């Protein structure tokens, strides 16, 4: 099924939000809720980049490990990471140990600190509160003009691992667009 589905609790959710308890909590409590602070956006950007090629459930289950390994995703602390930190992260089984993604997380922290106005202000310039509502997951795009523009802007400022698909996933996760399906109890909840 690819439309909103009623769960055992009687609430209709996007179908992916019912596939595991971790997903139910993430769907109901976080996905699509506006994130307007730099640290929160930096965390989600990192997690979306680490997810590339993997299951989102893997990332959710490793999230606390990521938070510990990356100093709570404090961009100032991560920007100061050096070779010893990279070696520590590569040996940390509580995270995804991918050298390119680790290097990108560090580079992105540095780039975030250099953004005029900050990461949140930059990202929210590309918010689309008038994005269409979709009834079926097959209609939800993987990229949009807005995500392409956001990815281009971030890359222009030195960000890595932020193509249009990752940028759109960030936009969905952080409430820059509302991609909860029509019929989902979270659709429009954060406007």
Coordinates of C-alpha atoms in Angstrom, one line a residue:
X1 CA 0.0 0.0 0.0
X2 CA 1.3 3.4 -0.9
X3 CA -1.3 5.7 0.6
X4 CA -1.9 6.7 4.2
X5 CA -2.7 3.6 6.4
X6 CA -4.4 3.4 9.7
X7 CA -2.2 1.9 12.4
X8 CA -3.2 -0.3 15.3
X9 CA -3.8 3.0 17.3
X10 CA -6.3 4.1 14.7
X11 CA -4.1 7.0 13.4
X12 CA -3.5 7.2 9.7
X13 CA 0.2 7.5 8.7
X14 CA 2.4 7.5 5.7
X15 CA 3.0 3.8 5.0
X16 CA 6.7 3.9 5.7
X17 CA 5.8 5.3 9.2
X18 CA 4.3 2.0 10.2
X19 CA 7.0 -0.5 9.2
X20 CA 8.9 -0.5 12.5
X21 CA 8.5 1.0 16.0
X22 CA 11.5 3.3 15.3
X23 CA 9.8 4.6 12.2
X24 CA 6.5 5.2 14.0
X25 CA 8.3 7.4 16.6
X26 CA 10.3 9.2 13.9
X27 CA 7.3 9.8 11.7
X28 CA 5.0 11.0 14.5
X29 CA 7.5 13.0 16.6
X30 CA 10.1 14.4 14.2
X31 CA 9.8 14.0 10.4
X32 CA 8.4 17.1 8.9
X33 CA 8.6 19.2 12.1
X34 CA 10.3 22.5 11.4
X35 CA 14.0 22.6 12.5
X36 CA 15.2 26.2 12.5
X37 CA 18.5 26.0 14.4
X38 CA 21.9 25.5 12.8
X39 CA 22.9 22.5 15.0
X40 CA 19.6 20.7 14.3
X41 CA 19.9 21.2 10.6
X42 CA 23.6 20.2 10.6
X43 CA 22.7 17.0 12.4
X44 CA 20.0 16.1 9.9
X45 CA 22.2 17.0 7.0
X46 CA 24.9 14.7 8.3
X47 CA 22.5 11.8 9.0
X48 CA 20.9 12.2 5.5
X49 CA 24.4 12.0 4.0
X50 CA 25.4 9.0 6.0
X51 CA 22.1 7.3 5.0
X52 CA 23.0 7.5 1.3
X53 CA 23.0 3.9 0.0
X54 CA 21.7 2.5 3.3
X55 CA 18.4 2.0 5.1
X56 CA 17.1 5.0 7.1
X57 CA 16.3 2.5 9.8
X58 CA 20.1 1.8 10.1
X59 CA 20.7 5.5 10.7
X60 CA 17.9 5.8 13.2
X61 CA 19.2 2.9 15.2
X62 CA 22.7 4.3 15.2
X63 CA 21.6 7.9 15.9
X64 CA 22.8 8.0 19.5
X65 CA 26.1 6.6 18.5
X66 CA 26.4 9.4 15.8
X67 CA 25.5 12.0 18.4
X68 CA 28.2 10.8 20.8
X69 CA 30.8 10.4 18.1
X70 CA 30.1 13.9 16.6
X71 CA 29.8 15.8 19.9
X72 CA 26.1 16.2 19.6
X73 CA 26.6 17.6 16.1
X74 CA 27.9 20.8 17.4
X75 CA 29.4 22.4 14.2
X76 CA 32.1 24.3 16.1
X77 CA 33.4 21.1 17.8
X78 CA 33.2 19.0 14.6
X79 CA 34.9 21.7 12.6
X80 CA 37.9 21.3 14.9
X81 CA 38.2 17.6 14.3
X82 CA 41.6 16.5 13.0
X83 CA 43.3 13.2 11.9
X84 CA 43.1 11.6 15.3
X85 CA 39.3 12.3 15.4
X86 CA 38.9 10.7 11.9
X87 CA 40.9 7.6 13.1
X88 CA 38.6 7.5 16.2
X89 CA 35.5 7.7 14.0
X90 CA 36.7 5.1 11.6
X91 CA 37.1 2.7 14.5
X92 CA 33.7 3.5 16.1
X93 CA 31.2 0.6 15.4
X94 CA 28.4 2.7 16.7
X95 CA 28.3 4.8 13.5
X96 CA 28.6 4.2 9.8
X97 CA 32.3 4.0 9.2
X98 CA 32.7 5.5 5.7
X99 CA 35.7 7.7 5.3
X100 CA 34.2 9.9 2.6
X101 CA 31.1 10.5 4.6
X102 CA 33.1 11.2 7.8
X103 CA 35.3 13.7 5.9
X104 CA 32.2 15.3 4.5
X105 CA 30.7 15.7 7.9
X106 CA 33.8 17.5 9.1
X107 CA 34.0 19.7 5.9
X108 CA 30.3 20.5 6.2
X109 CA 30.7 21.7 9.8
X110 CA 33.4 24.1 8.6
X111 CA 31.3 25.2 5.7
X112 CA 28.3 25.7 8.0
X113 CA 30.3 28.0 10.2
X114 CA 31.3 30.1 7.2
X115 CA 27.7 30.5 5.8
X116 CA 26.6 34.1 6.0
X117 CA 23.6 34.0 8.3
X118 CA 24.1 30.4 9.2
X119 CA 22.9 27.0 7.9
X120 CA 19.3 27.3 9.1
X121 CA 18.8 30.7 7.4
X122 CA 20.3 29.4 4.2
X123 CA 18.2 26.2 4.1
X124 CA 15.0 28.0 5.0
X125 CA 15.4 30.4 2.0
X126 CA 14.5 27.3 -0.1
X127 CA 11.4 26.2 2.0
X128 CA 8.3 25.5 -0.1
X129 CA 5.2 25.9 2.1
X130 CA 3.0 25.7 -1.1
X131 CA 4.4 22.3 -2.2
X132 CA 1.6 20.1 -3.4
X133 CA 0.1 17.5 -1.2
X134 CA 0.4 13.9 -2.4
X135 CA -1.9 11.1 -1.7
X136 CA 0.4 8.3 -2.8
X137 CA 4.1 7.7 -2.1
X138 CA 4.7 7.0 -5.8
X139 CA 3.9 10.7 -6.5
X140 CA 6.4 12.2 -4.0
X141 CA 9.4 13.4 -6.0
X142 CA 13.0 12.5 -5.1
X143 CA 14.1 16.0 -6.1
X144 CA 12.5 19.4 -6.8
X145 CA 13.7 22.6 -8.2
X146 CA 14.1 23.8 -4.6
X147 CA 16.2 20.9 -3.6
X148 CA 18.4 21.3 -6.7
X149 CA 18.8 25.0 -5.8
X150 CA 19.6 24.2 -2.2
X151 CA 22.2 21.6 -3.1
X152 CA 23.8 24.0 -5.6
X153 CA 23.9 26.8 -2.9
X154 CA 25.4 24.4 -0.3
X155 CA 28.0 23.1 -2.7
X156 CA 28.9 26.6 -3.7
X157 CA 29.8 27.1 0.0
X158 CA 32.0 24.0 0.2
X159 CA 29.5 21.4 1.4
X160 CA 29.9 17.8 0.3
X161 CA 27.6 14.8 0.0
X162 CA 24.6 17.2 -0.7
X163 CA 23.1 16.4 -4.0
X164 CA 19.5 17.3 -4.9
X165 CA 18.2 14.0 -3.4
X166 CA 19.9 14.5 -0.1
X167 CA 18.9 18.1 -0.1
X168 CA 15.2 17.1 -0.6
X169 CA 15.4 14.5 2.1
X170 CA 16.7 17.2 4.4
X171 CA 13.9 19.5 3.3
X172 CA 11.3 16.8 4.1
X173 CA 12.9 15.9 7.5
X174 CA 13.2 19.5 8.6
X175 CA 9.8 20.7 7.6
X176 CA 10.9 22.9 4.7
X177 CA 8.2 21.0 2.8
X178 CA 5.3 19.0 4.2
X179 CA 5.4 15.6 2.4
X180 CA 3.2 13.8 4.9
X181 CA 0.6 12.2 2.6
X182 CA -3.0 13.5 2.5
X183 CA -4.9 11.4 5.0
X184 CA -1.8 11.2 7.3
X185 CA -2.6 12.5 10.8
X186 CA 0.7 14.6 10.7
X187 CA -0.2 16.3 7.4
X188 CA -0.4 20.1 8.1
X189 CA 0.4 19.6 11.7
X190 CA 3.3 21.9 11.8
X191 CA 2.0 24.8 9.7

